Each structure stands twice: as structure tokens, then as C-alpha cells.
PDB file of C-alpha atoms and ligand atoms in Angstrom:
ATOM      1  CA  MET J   1      39.725  27.980  13.450  1.00 68.00           C
ATOM      2  CA  SER J   2      41.861  28.173  10.272  1.00 73.00           C
ATOM      3  CA  ILE J   3      41.509  24.679   8.379  1.00 78.00           C
ATOM      4  CA  SER J   4      43.732  24.235   5.413  1.00 84.00           C
ATOM      5  CA  VAL J   5      41.455  23.452   1.606  1.00 85.00           C
ATOM      6  CA  ASP J   6      41.816  21.244  -0.778  1.00 88.00           C
ATOM      7  CA  ILE J   7      39.431  21.030  -3.427  1.00 89.00           C
ATOM      8  CA  ALA J   8      41.196  19.045  -5.667  1.00 92.00           C
ATOM      9  CA  LYS J   9      39.521  16.566  -2.542  1.00 93.00           C
ATOM     10  CA  LEU J  10      35.597  17.794  -3.120  1.00 93.00           C
ATOM     11  CA  PRO J  11      34.834  14.743  -4.116  1.00 94.00           C
ATOM     12  CA  LEU J  12      36.536  11.863  -1.985  1.00 95.00           C
ATOM     13  CA  LEU J  13      34.848  14.482   1.268  1.00 95.00           C
ATOM     14  CA  LEU J  14      31.631  14.538  -0.400  1.00 96.00           C
ATOM     15  CA  THR J  15      31.726  10.536  -0.265  1.00 97.00           C
ATOM     16  CA  GLU J  16      33.186  10.336   2.447  1.00 97.00           C
ATOM     17  CA  LEU J  17      30.201  12.732   4.020  1.00 96.00           C
ATOM     18  CA  ARG J  18      27.241  10.649   1.572  1.00 96.00           C
ATOM     19  CA  LEU J  19      26.186  12.917  -0.178  1.00 97.00           C
ATOM     20  CA  PRO J  20      26.421  11.502  -3.871  1.00 96.00           C
ATOM     21  CA  THR J  21      23.905  14.134  -5.610  1.00 97.00           C
ATOM     22  CA  ILE J  22      26.068  17.004  -4.251  1.00 97.00           C
ATOM     23  CA  LYS J  23      29.159  15.071  -5.548  1.00 96.00           C
ATOM     24  CA  GLN J  24      27.587  15.295  -9.371  1.00 96.00           C
ATOM     25  CA  PHE J  25      26.290  18.713  -9.062  1.00 96.00           C
ATOM     26  CA  TRP J  26      28.359  21.164  -7.602  1.00 96.00           C
ATOM     27  CA  GLU J  27      30.723  21.866 -10.053  1.00 95.00           C
ATOM     28  CA  GLU J  28      27.447  23.062 -12.291  1.00 96.00           C
ATOM     29  CA  PHE J  29      26.531  24.653  -9.896  1.00 97.00           C
ATOM     30  CA  ALA J  30      29.276  26.877  -8.585  1.00 95.00           C
ATOM     31  CA  GLU J  31      29.862  27.830 -12.119  1.00 96.00           C
ATOM     32  CA  ARG J  32      25.876  29.232 -11.736  1.00 97.00           C
ATOM     33  CA  ALA J  33      26.482  30.244  -8.439  1.00 97.00           C
ATOM     34  CA  ASP J  34      30.118  32.183  -9.846  1.00 96.00           C
ATOM     35  CA  MET J  35      28.543  33.833 -12.766  1.00 97.00           C
ATOM     36  CA  GLU J  36      25.255  34.687 -10.806  1.00 97.00           C
ATOM     37  CA  GLY J  37      26.927  36.100  -8.165  1.00 97.00           C
ATOM     38  CA  TRP J  38      24.373  34.439  -5.489  1.00 96.00           C
ATOM     39  CA  PRO J  39      25.840  34.579  -2.116  1.00 96.00           C
ATOM     40  CA  ALA J  40      27.173  31.339  -0.606  1.00 95.00           C
ATOM     41  CA  SER J  41      24.520  30.525   1.383  1.00 97.00           C
ATOM     42  CA  ARG J  42      22.664  30.905  -1.519  1.00 97.00           C
ATOM     43  CA  PHE J  43      24.514  28.083  -2.874  1.00 97.00           C
ATOM     44  CA  LEU J  44      24.439  25.405   0.038  1.00 97.00           C
ATOM     45  CA  ALA J  45      21.739  25.614   0.505  1.00 97.00           C
ATOM     46  CA  THR J  46      20.556  24.748  -3.209  1.00 97.00           C
ATOM     47  CA  LEU J  47      23.177  21.809  -3.348  1.00 97.00           C
ATOM     48  CA  ALA J  48      21.814  20.914   0.576  1.00 97.00           C
ATOM     49  CA  GLU J  49      17.628  20.446  -1.083  1.00 97.00           C
ATOM     50  CA  LEU J  50      19.335  18.597  -3.831  1.00 97.00           C
ATOM     51  CA  GLU J  51      20.746  16.080  -1.749  1.00 97.00           C
ATOM     52  CA  LEU J  52      17.157  15.102  -0.185  1.00 97.00           C
ATOM     53  CA  ALA J  53      15.301  15.769  -2.645  1.00 96.00           C
ATOM     54  CA  GLU J  54      17.455  12.887  -4.604  1.00 97.00           C
ATOM     55  CA  ARG J  55      17.594  10.586  -0.241  1.00 96.00           C
ATOM     56  CA  GLU J  56      13.283  11.315  -0.865  1.00 95.00           C
ATOM     57  CA  ARG J  57      12.860   9.589  -4.607  1.00 95.00           C
ATOM     58  CA  ARG J  58      15.844   6.818  -3.945  1.00 95.00           C
ATOM     59  CA  ARG J  59      13.626   5.480  -0.428  1.00 96.00           C
ATOM     60  CA  ILE J  60      10.674   6.581  -2.706  1.00 97.00           C
ATOM     61  CA  GLN J  61      12.163   3.438  -4.849  1.00 97.00           C
ATOM     62  CA  ARG J  62      13.082   1.022  -2.693  1.00 97.00           C
ATOM     63  CA  HIS J  63      10.208   1.945  -1.042  1.00 97.00           C
ATOM     64  CA  LEU J  64       8.184   0.747  -4.240  1.00 97.00           C
ATOM     65  CA  VAL J  65      10.056  -1.829  -5.207  1.00 97.00           C
ATOM     66  CA  ALA J  66       9.585  -3.223  -1.417  1.00 97.00           C
ATOM     67  CA  ALA J  67       5.982  -3.065  -1.509  1.00 98.00           C
ATOM     68  CA  ARG J  68       5.640  -5.634  -4.532  1.00 98.00           C
ATOM     69  CA  LEU J  69       3.219  -4.335  -5.898  1.00 98.00           C
ATOM     70  CA  PRO J  70       1.814  -6.044  -9.210  1.00 97.00           C
ATOM     71  CA  SER J  71       3.124  -3.165 -11.675  1.00 93.00           C
ATOM     72  CA  GLY J  72       0.851  -0.914 -14.819  1.00 93.00           C
ATOM     73  CA  LYS J  73      -1.910  -0.788 -11.478  1.00 97.00           C
ATOM     74  CA  THR J  74      -2.367   2.582 -11.695  1.00 97.00           C
ATOM     75  CA  LEU J  75      -5.322   5.083 -11.128  1.00 97.00           C
ATOM     76  CA  ASP J  76      -4.234   6.539 -13.999  1.00 96.00           C
ATOM     77  CA  THR J  77      -4.781   3.029 -16.257  1.00 96.00           C
ATOM     78  CA  PHE J  78      -7.869   2.070 -13.331  1.00 96.00           C
ATOM     79  CA  ASP J  79     -11.884   2.814 -15.285  1.00 95.00           C
ATOM     80  CA  PHE J  80     -13.502   4.273 -12.786  1.00 96.00           C
ATOM     81  CA  SER J  81     -16.894   4.101 -14.568  1.00 94.00           C
ATOM     82  CA  ALA J  82     -17.047   0.195 -14.420  1.00 94.00           C
ATOM     83  CA  VAL J  83     -17.685   1.171 -11.037  1.00 94.00           C
ATOM     84  CA  PRO J  84     -19.649   3.489 -10.478  1.00 93.00           C
ATOM     85  CA  MET J  85     -20.998   2.535  -6.584  1.00 93.00           C
ATOM     86  CA  VAL J  86     -17.242   3.433  -5.768  1.00 94.00           C
ATOM     87  CA  SER J  87     -17.141   7.449  -5.675  1.00 94.00           C
ATOM     88  CA  LYS J  88     -13.711   8.049  -6.593  1.00 95.00           C
ATOM     89  CA  ALA J  89     -13.184  11.327  -4.683  1.00 95.00           C
ATOM     90  CA  HIS J  90     -12.992   8.684  -2.101  1.00 95.00           C
ATOM     91  CA  VAL J  91     -10.346   7.630  -3.261  1.00 96.00           C
ATOM     92  CA  MET J  92      -8.618   9.948  -3.876  1.00 96.00           C
ATOM     93  CA  ALA J  93      -8.820  10.929   0.016  1.00 96.00           C
ATOM     94  CA  LEU J  94      -7.593   7.138   0.982  1.00 97.00           C
ATOM     95  CA  ALA J  95      -4.896   7.857  -1.124  1.00 97.00           C
ATOM     96  CA  ALA J  96      -3.694  11.072   0.501  1.00 95.00           C
ATOM     97  CA  GLY J  97      -3.172   8.230   3.394  1.00 93.00           C
ATOM     98  CA  ASP J  98      -3.978  11.455   5.829  1.00 88.00           C
ATOM     99  CA  GLY J  99      -6.327  10.431   8.901  1.00 90.00           C
ATOM    100  CA  TRP J 100      -6.626   6.730   8.274  1.00 96.00           C
ATOM    101  CA  LEU J 101      -3.258   4.804   8.216  1.00 97.00           C
ATOM    102  CA  ASP J 102      -1.939   6.400  11.712  1.00 95.00           C
ATOM    103  CA  GLN J 103      -5.452   5.432  12.827  1.00 95.00           C
ATOM    104  CA  GLY J 104      -5.144   1.840  11.631  1.00 96.00           C
ATOM    105  CA  LYS J 105      -7.711   1.779  10.507  1.00 97.00           C
ATOM    106  CA  ASN J 106      -8.928  -0.337   8.132  1.00 97.00           C
ATOM    107  CA  LEU J 107     -10.358  -0.517   4.138  1.00 97.00           C
ATOM    108  CA  LEU J 108     -11.861  -3.805   3.166  1.00 96.00           C
ATOM    109  CA  PHE J 109     -13.014  -4.506  -0.827  1.00 97.00           C
ATOM    110  CA  PHE J 110     -15.432  -7.061  -1.923  1.00 95.00           C
ATOM    111  CA  GLY J 111     -16.491  -8.390  -6.045  1.00 94.00           C
ATOM    112  CA  PRO J 112     -16.684 -11.376  -7.742  1.00 94.00           C
ATOM    113  CA  PRO J 113     -13.190 -11.538  -9.751  1.00 94.00           C
ATOM    114  CA  GLY J 114     -12.384  -9.649 -12.338  1.00 94.00           C
ATOM    115  CA  GLY J 115     -14.507  -5.949 -10.737  1.00 94.00           C
ATOM    116  CA  GLY J 116     -11.062  -4.789  -9.916  1.00 96.00           C
ATOM    117  CA  LYS J 117      -9.943  -4.911  -5.933  1.00 97.00           C
ATOM    118  CA  THR J 118      -6.600  -5.864  -6.794  1.00 97.00           C
ATOM    119  CA  HIS J 119      -6.321  -3.442  -9.602  1.00 98.00           C
ATOM    120  CA  LEU J 120      -7.809  -0.325  -7.170  1.00 98.00           C
ATOM    121  CA  SER J 121      -6.115  -1.608  -4.061  1.00 98.00           C
ATOM    122  CA  ALA J 122      -2.479  -1.871  -6.264  1.00 98.00           C
ATOM    123  CA  ALA J 123      -3.258   1.954  -7.425  1.00 98.00           C
ATOM    124  CA  LEU J 124      -3.750   2.456  -3.813  1.00 98.00           C
ATOM    125  CA  GLY J 125      -0.830   1.050  -2.910  1.00 98.00           C
ATOM    126  CA  HIS J 126       0.711   3.161  -5.239  1.00 97.00           C
ATOM    127  CA  THR J 127       0.063   6.111  -4.555  1.00 97.00           C
ATOM    128  CA  LEU J 128       0.194   5.777  -0.989  1.00 98.00           C
ATOM    129  CA  ILE J 129       4.017   5.366  -0.890  1.00 97.00           C
ATOM    130  CA  ASP J 130       4.406   8.371  -3.226  1.00 95.00           C
ATOM    131  CA  ASN J 131       2.801   9.870  -0.657  1.00 95.00           C
ATOM    132  CA  GLY J 132       5.339   9.245   1.703  1.00 94.00           C
ATOM    133  CA  PHE J 133       4.091   5.867   3.031  1.00 97.00           C
ATOM    134  CA  ARG J 134       5.392   1.843   3.143  1.00 98.00           C
ATOM    135  CA  VAL J 135       3.267  -0.537   2.165  1.00 98.00           C
ATOM    136  CA  LEU J 136       3.724  -4.578   1.189  1.00 98.00           C
ATOM    137  CA  PHE J 137       1.383  -6.156  -1.764  1.00 98.00           C
ATOM    138  CA  THR J 138       0.738 -10.178  -0.895  1.00 98.00           C
ATOM    139  CA  ARG J 139      -1.536 -12.617  -1.587  1.00 97.00           C
ATOM    140  CA  THR J 140      -2.783 -14.130   1.531  1.00 96.00           C
ATOM    141  CA  THR J 141      -2.322 -17.570   1.033  1.00 95.00           C
ATOM    142  CA  ASP J 142       1.813 -16.814   0.031  1.00 96.00           C
ATOM    143  CA  LEU J 143       2.332 -14.201   3.314  1.00 97.00           C
ATOM    144  CA  VAL J 144      -0.278 -16.135   6.169  1.00 96.00           C
ATOM    145  CA  GLN J 145       2.271 -19.118   4.492  1.00 96.00           C
ATOM    146  CA  ARG J 146       5.112 -17.024   5.435  1.00 96.00           C
ATOM    147  CA  LEU J 147       3.379 -16.453   8.713  1.00 96.00           C
ATOM    148  CA  GLN J 148       2.576 -20.410   9.145  1.00 95.00           C
ATOM    149  CA  THR J 149       6.534 -21.356   8.817  1.00 96.00           C
ATOM    150  CA  ALA J 150       7.739 -18.415  11.135  1.00 96.00           C
ATOM    151  CA  ARG J 151       5.167 -19.733  13.358  1.00 95.00           C
ATOM    152  CA  GLN J 152       7.390 -23.451  13.517  1.00 95.00           C
ATOM    153  CA  ASP J 153      10.770 -21.386  14.107  1.00 96.00           C
ATOM    154  CA  LEU J 154       8.957 -20.012  17.296  1.00 96.00           C
ATOM    155  CA  ALA J 155       8.942 -16.668  15.583  1.00 97.00           C
ATOM    156  CA  LEU J 156       5.512 -15.334  14.073  1.00 96.00           C
ATOM    157  CA  ALA J 157       5.323 -12.286  17.252  1.00 97.00           C
ATOM    158  CA  SER J 158       8.578 -11.264  15.516  1.00 97.00           C
ATOM    159  CA  ALA J 159       7.189 -11.690  11.615  1.00 98.00           C
ATOM    160  CA  ILE J 160       3.639 -10.304  12.940  1.00 98.00           C
ATOM    161  CA  ASP J 161       6.491  -7.600  14.574  1.00 98.00           C
ATOM    162  CA  LYS J 162       8.656  -6.975  11.178  1.00 98.00           C
ATOM    163  CA  LEU J 163       5.542  -5.337   9.361  1.00 98.00           C
ATOM    164  CA  ASP J 164       4.692  -3.187  12.144  1.00 97.00           C
ATOM    165  CA  LYS J 165       7.450  -1.201   9.407  1.00 97.00           C
ATOM    166  CA  TYR J 166       4.107  -0.939   6.683  1.00 98.00           C
ATOM    167  CA  ASP J 167       1.644   1.496   7.398  1.00 98.00           C
ATOM    168  CA  LEU J 168      -0.349  -0.123   4.951  1.00 98.00           C
ATOM    169  CA  LEU J 169      -0.383  -4.649   3.984  1.00 98.00           C
ATOM    170  CA  ILE J 170      -2.671  -5.302   1.238  1.00 98.00           C
ATOM    171  CA  LEU J 171      -3.535  -8.856   1.342  1.00 98.00           C
ATOM    172  CA  ASP J 172      -5.034  -9.873  -1.682  1.00 97.00           C
ATOM    173  CA  ASP J 173      -7.675 -12.587  -1.884  1.00 96.00           C
ATOM    174  CA  LEU J 174      -8.162 -13.373   1.595  1.00 94.00           C
ATOM    175  CA  SER J 175     -11.076 -16.062   0.453  1.00 91.00           C
ATOM    176  CA  TYR J 176      -8.076 -18.364  -1.167  1.00 92.00           C
ATOM    177  CA  VAL J 177      -7.181 -18.964   1.890  1.00 90.00           C
ATOM    178  CA  GLU J 178      -7.431 -22.622   2.089  1.00 86.00           C
ATOM    179  CA  LYS J 179      -8.342 -24.836   4.738  1.00 82.00           C
ATOM    180  CA  SER J 180      -5.216 -26.692   5.849  1.00 84.00           C
ATOM    181  CA  GLN J 181      -3.388 -22.689   6.204  1.00 83.00           C
ATOM    182  CA  ALA J 182      -6.761 -21.792   8.325  1.00 80.00           C
ATOM    183  CA  GLU J 183      -6.183 -24.427  11.150  1.00 82.00           C
ATOM    184  CA  THR J 184      -3.069 -22.527  12.651  1.00 83.00           C
ATOM    185  CA  SER J 185      -4.619 -19.562  13.675  1.00 92.00           C
ATOM    186  CA  VAL J 186      -1.419 -16.947  11.996  1.00 95.00           C
ATOM    187  CA  LEU J 187      -4.146 -15.183  10.482  1.00 95.00           C
ATOM    188  CA  PHE J 188      -6.067 -14.152  13.060  1.00 95.00           C
ATOM    189  CA  GLU J 189      -3.064 -13.178  15.165  1.00 96.00           C
ATOM    190  CA  LEU J 190      -1.386 -11.161  12.669  1.00 97.00           C
ATOM    191  CA  ILE J 191      -5.197  -9.457  12.618  1.00 97.00           C
ATOM    192  CA  ALA J 192      -5.923  -8.657  15.973  1.00 96.00           C
ATOM    193  CA  ALA J 193      -1.142  -8.065  15.780  1.00 97.00           C
ATOM    194  CA  ARG J 194      -2.422  -3.985  13.701  1.00 97.00           C
ATOM    195  CA  TYR J 195      -5.590  -3.725  15.510  1.00 96.00           C
ATOM    196  CA  GLU J 196      -6.656  -0.219  15.834  1.00 95.00           C
ATOM    197  CA  ARG J 197      -2.340   0.599  15.298  1.00 96.00           C
ATOM    198  CA  ARG J 198      -1.809  -0.493  11.278  1.00 97.00           C
ATOM    199  CA  SER J 199      -3.768  -0.740   8.812  1.00 98.00           C
ATOM    200  CA  LEU J 200      -4.760  -3.691   6.768  1.00 98.00           C
ATOM    201  CA  LEU J 201      -6.480  -4.127   2.714  1.00 98.00           C
ATOM    202  CA  ILE J 202      -8.379  -7.019   2.561  1.00 97.00           C
ATOM    203  CA  THR J 203     -10.072  -8.032  -0.622  1.00 97.00           C
ATOM    204  CA  ALA J 204     -11.956 -10.971  -0.946  1.00 95.00           C
ATOM    205  CA  ASN J 205     -14.459 -12.692  -3.637  1.00 93.00           C
ATOM    206  CA  GLN J 206     -17.231 -13.289  -0.686  1.00 86.00           C
ATOM    207  CA  PRO J 207     -18.065 -10.892   2.300  1.00 85.00           C
ATOM    208  CA  PHE J 208     -18.059 -12.368   5.813  1.00 86.00           C
ATOM    209  CA  GLY J 209     -20.718 -14.778   5.463  1.00 80.00           C
ATOM    210  CA  GLN J 210     -18.430 -17.864   3.967  1.00 82.00           C
ATOM    211  CA  TRP J 211     -15.142 -16.193   6.150  1.00 86.00           C
ATOM    212  CA  ASP J 212     -15.108 -19.262   8.228  1.00 85.00           C
ATOM    213  CA  ARG J 213     -13.350 -22.058   6.272  1.00 85.00           C
ATOM    214  CA  ILE J 214     -10.366 -19.322   6.766  1.00 89.00           C
ATOM    215  CA  PHE J 215     -10.058 -19.113  10.307  1.00 90.00           C
ATOM    216  CA  PRO J 216      -9.827 -22.145  12.642  1.00 88.00           C
ATOM    217  CA  ASP J 217     -13.697 -22.195  14.051  1.00 89.00           C
ATOM    218  CA  LYS J 218     -16.527 -20.142  14.506  1.00 90.00           C
ATOM    219  CA  ALA J 219     -15.811 -17.540  17.137  1.00 91.00           C
ATOM    220  CA  MET J 220     -12.785 -17.087  15.915  1.00 91.00           C
ATOM    221  CA  THR J 221     -13.637 -15.644  12.393  1.00 92.00           C
ATOM    222  CA  ILE J 222     -16.305 -13.677  14.220  1.00 93.00           C
ATOM    223  CA  ALA J 223     -13.308 -12.000  16.285  1.00 93.00           C
ATOM    224  CA  ALA J 224     -11.689 -11.593  13.338  1.00 94.00           C
ATOM    225  CA  ILE J 225     -14.607 -10.072  11.445  1.00 94.00           C
ATOM    226  CA  ASP J 226     -15.906  -7.509  14.201  1.00 94.00           C
ATOM    227  CA  ARG J 227     -12.153  -6.969  14.411  1.00 94.00           C
ATOM    228  CA  LEU J 228     -11.579  -6.170  10.941  1.00 94.00           C
ATOM    229  CA  VAL J 229     -14.623  -3.675  10.429  1.00 93.00           C
ATOM    230  CA  HIS J 230     -14.817  -1.596  13.098  1.00 92.00           C
ATOM    231  CA  HIS J 231     -13.037   1.153  12.043  1.00 93.00           C
ATOM    232  CA  ALA J 232     -13.243  -0.202   8.411  1.00 95.00           C
ATOM    233  CA  THR J 233     -14.359   1.012   4.557  1.00 95.00           C
ATOM    234  CA  ILE J 234     -15.815  -1.504   2.232  1.00 95.00           C
ATOM    235  CA  PHE J 235     -15.809  -0.900  -1.219  1.00 96.00           C
ATOM    236  CA  GLU J 236     -18.437  -3.692  -2.999  1.00 94.00           C
ATOM    237  CA  LEU J 237     -16.752  -3.624  -6.328  1.00 94.00           C
ATOM    238  CA  ASN J 238     -20.857  -5.794  -7.856  1.00 89.00           C
ATOM    239  CA  VAL J 239     -20.063  -5.237 -11.055  1.00 88.00           C
ATOM    240  CA  GLU J 240     -19.597  -8.106 -13.930  1.00 86.00           C
ATOM    241  CA  SER J 241     -15.667  -8.655 -14.425  1.00 87.00           C
ATOM    242  CA  TYR J 242     -14.026  -5.988 -16.081  1.00 86.00           C
ATOM    243  CA  ARG J 243     -11.809  -8.643 -18.475  1.00 79.00           C
ATOM    244  CA  ARG J 244     -14.905  -9.846 -19.259  1.00 79.00           C
ATOM    245  CA  ARG J 245     -17.076  -6.953 -20.671  1.00 78.00           C
ATOM    246  CA  THR J 246     -13.402  -5.576 -22.522  1.00 78.00           C
ATOM    247  CA  ALA J 247     -13.157  -8.792 -24.064  1.00 76.00           C
ATOM    248  CA  VAL J 248     -16.828  -9.132 -25.334  1.00 72.00           C
ATOM    249  CA  GLY J 249     -16.353  -5.163 -26.684  1.00 63.00           C
ATOM    250  CA  ARG J 250     -19.540  -4.095 -24.682  1.00 49.00           C
ATOM    251  CA  ASP J 251     -19.051  -0.811 -22.593  1.00 50.00           C
ATOM    252  CA  ALA J 252     -17.948  -0.249 -19.646  1.00 44.00           C
ATOM    253  CA  ALA J 253     -21.730  -0.260 -17.742  1.00 47.00           C
ATOM    254  CA  PRO J 254     -21.698  -2.441 -14.994  1.00 48.00           C
ATOM    255  CA  SER J 255     -23.688  -5.661 -15.501  1.00 43.00           C
ATOM    256  CA  ALA J 256     -27.831  -4.319 -14.647  1.00 36.00           C
ATOM    257  CA  THR J 257     -28.181  -6.763 -11.830  1.00 36.00           C
ATOM    258  CA  THR J 258     -25.910  -5.448  -9.483  1.00 34.00           C
ATOM    259  CA  THR J 259     -26.546  -1.923 -10.593  1.00 33.00           C
ATOM    260  CA  ASP J 260     -29.753  -0.751  -8.692  1.00 31.00           C
ATOM    261  CA  ALA J 261     -30.858   2.080  -6.486  1.00 32.00           C
ATOM    262  CA  ASP J 262     -29.665   0.224  -3.234  1.00 33.00           C
ATOM    263  CA  ASN J 263     -25.899  -0.336  -5.406  1.00 34.00           C
ATOM    264  CA  CYS J 264     -25.617   3.512  -5.102  1.00 33.00           C
ATOM    265  CA  ARG J 265     -24.981   3.636  -1.852  1.00 36.00           C
ATOM    266  CA  PRO J 266     -22.752   4.962  -0.583  1.00 37.00           C
ATOM    267  CA  ALA J 267     -19.277   2.619  -0.402  1.00 41.00           C
ATOM    268  CA  THR J 268     -18.217   3.622   3.039  1.00 42.00           C
ATOM    269  CA  THR J 269     -19.187   1.863   5.990  1.00 41.00           C
ATOM    270  CA  THR J 270     -18.732   2.101   9.120  1.00 39.00           C
ATOM    271  CA  SER J 271     -19.484  -0.656  10.918  1.00 40.00           C
ATOM    272  CA  GLU J 272     -19.322  -1.705  15.040  1.00 35.00           C
ATOM    273  CA  THR J 273     -20.998  -4.857  13.767  1.00 36.00           C
ATOM    274  CA  GLY J 274     -19.239  -7.366  11.474  1.00 35.00           C
ATOM    275  CA  ASP J 275     -22.733  -7.739   9.846  1.00 36.00           C
ATOM    276  CA  ASN J 276     -22.576  -7.281   6.221  1.00 33.00           C
TER     277      ASN J 276
HETATM  278  P1  ADP V   1      -9.851  -8.698  -9.471  1.00 66.68           P
HETATM  279  O1  ADP V   1      -9.061  -8.611  -8.724  1.00 66.68           O
HETATM  280  O2  ADP V   1     -11.183  -8.152  -7.972  1.00 66.68           O
HETATM  281  O3  ADP V   1     -10.161 -10.230  -9.949  1.00 66.68           O
HETATM  282  P2  ADP V   1      -8.633  -7.770 -10.995  1.00 66.68           P
HETATM  283  O4  ADP V   1      -8.511  -5.860 -10.264  1.00 66.68           O
HETATM  284  O5  ADP V   1      -7.758  -8.732 -11.342  1.00 66.68           O
HETATM  285  O6  ADP V   1     -10.076  -7.890 -10.992  1.00 66.68           O
HETATM  286  O7  ADP V   1      -9.070  -7.133 -12.128  1.00 66.68           O
HETATM  287  C1  ADP V   1      -8.592  -7.769 -14.033  1.00 66.68           C
HETATM  288  C2  ADP V   1      -8.189  -7.673 -14.829  1.00 66.68           C
HETATM  289  O8  ADP V   1      -8.721  -5.625 -15.791  1.00 66.68           O
HETATM  290  C3  ADP V   1      -7.157  -6.183 -14.077  1.00 66.68           C
HETATM  291  O9  ADP V   1      -5.923  -6.751 -15.271  1.00 66.68           O
HETATM  292  C4  ADP V   1      -6.975  -5.330 -14.193  1.00 66.68           C
HETATM  293  O10 ADP V   1      -6.293  -4.807 -14.228  1.00 66.68           O
HETATM  294  C5  ADP V   1      -8.555  -5.058 -14.777  1.00 66.68           C
HETATM  295  N1  ADP V   1      -9.304  -3.934 -14.904  1.00 66.68           N
HETATM  296  C6  ADP V   1     -10.283  -4.208 -13.307  1.00 66.68           C
HETATM  297  N2  ADP V   1     -11.131  -3.221 -13.283  1.00 66.68           N
HETATM  298  C7  ADP V   1     -10.316  -2.193 -13.762  1.00 66.68           C
HETATM  299  C8  ADP V   1     -10.922  -0.857 -14.527  1.00 66.68           C
HETATM  300  N3  ADP V   1     -12.275  -0.655 -13.729  1.00 66.68           N
HETATM  301  N4  ADP V   1     -10.422   0.024 -14.738  1.00 66.68           N
HETATM  302  C9  ADP V   1      -9.314  -0.522 -15.624  1.00 66.68           C
HETATM  303  N5  ADP V   1      -9.087  -1.535 -16.002  1.00 66.68           N
HETATM  304  C10 ADP V   1      -9.632  -2.445 -14.806  1.00 66.68           C
HETATM  305 MG1   MG V   2      -8.179 -10.304  -7.839  1.00 66.68          MG
END
């Protein structure tokens, strides 16, 4: 086949083909290829690689924006020595994302306010996005409100379906769901829909004992807990508030009341029951 080639049209062609990175760099690489005598195939492959790498970078950037993670809360800024019961190696393995997100396993972070639950969950979210996963961080009350509105519009199922695109949904502060919000069962329906398919990371001040107010009735509370813990890793960040500790300038040792041997047990629990 014979094609008439007009190099002057190349920028237009590359725009038409949606190859902005090649458009930006082809001249620079063409010059180098000519100078260093690259074979045409190497030149073409280099440009293709460049376009793909840039596309991936932009994709991750978009996912990061969409995730609505609190800014600055990354693993780099998380001080693991403040939570000796949480193994850094274990968190790092979870941050790689392999083997639990594709099985819809859950993470549960419990502990008093200021212990680092939000920070650690956001940090995990950040790293998972860097590793190509999709994450949404939300206050539980905000999401429940959104789902309640969807229910009023008879669109709850599709609202829950839309959340399927997220490999991990981080529900921060589950214990702050109000009684009036609990009266509709949207949270239960979300948990049931994601069960064994899509992962949840839930943070809460209170472990299960006080979850009665979060769901409409006792049976639903038990059913929700059952699904959440069936395939779950539980971290208990039972430490004094990091804020308070840094404010009073004491060193980062956790409070003596919470670091007895019992609390140094491995932070992982794969529980078949709802007890804690
Ligand atoms: P929680 O969600 O458990 O109430 P946060 O994650 O909001 O606690 O932590 C309270 C503040 O202390 C945040 O500014 C957080 O960045 C900081 N913080 C808590 N734990 C740590 C830690 N281990 N390393 C660094 N900063 C921490
Ligand atoms: Mg928090």
C-alpha cells in the first residue's frame, strides 16, 4: 500500500489519535534516534512506552482525586512506633493489595479517638491507589446519607452497584452513624452487597458491643457483624490519642494500661463469629 506522508500534519494526527505524550516528545526522541542511529522499531517502541506510562500516571492521579482521601495522611508520615500492636510488615503487605482485595476481605480498625485509625486507613488507601487499585474514602455518615437519598429515589441498588468500581471502600467512623440514620437499613444492604466480593475498611471507636444503634434491630446488627468479620483482619489501635501525646510533648510510648501482653497478640483475626 502506498501512503502519502506529510510530516507537517503529524501533530494533528497525534491529536486525532489521542496520543498527547507522543505528540509532546516525538521530536526530541526523533532527533536522538537519528543521532544515535536507533532502528525505527526502537524509536516507535520508546514512544509507545512513554505514552502508556504517562497514561497510567494520569489514571492514578484521577483515582487519587476521586478517592477523596484526607491529604497528608500517608504511610511515610505514619509513626508505627506509636502503635506497637500494629505490625508495620503486615500493613505493608496489605498495602500491596494482593490476595485480599480480589477476595473481598475486610479490614476493621478499632480504637479510641486520636489513635490513628483515620490516618492509617487513608495511608493504606494512598498506597493501594499507587499500586493500581481504586479506593473511596468517606465518612460513614455521609455515605449513609447519600444511600438514604438514593433509597428515597428508588435507586439504592444502582447506587450500591456504582460503588462496585472501588476495590476498597473506606467507611470512616462507623460509630458516628446516628439512630435516625440507622432506621433505614442502607448500611446493612451495602455490607451484604459487598460481602465476599468487594472489600470494606471500617474504622470505629467502639468494637461490636455497641453497634446496636447503628442498625435497625438486633438481628440485623448480628447479620452485619457476621458478614464483616467472616473474612477480616482486625487492628486494635488501643493507644492514647496521638494528638494529646504530641501536644503534651511526652514520648511516643503508648499508655501503660493498653500495652499489657494481651494487647501484643497478633493484630490479625480471621474470625468465624462476631465476637471480639
Ligand atoms: P482516629 O481516626 O483514630 O481518631 P487520627 O488518625 O485522626 O485518629 O489521628 C489523630 C491525629 O494524629 C491525626 O492528625 C493523625 O495524623 C495523627 N496521628 C495519629 N496516629 C499517628 C501515628 N501513629 N503517626 C503519625 N501521626 C499520627
Ligand atoms: Mg478518625
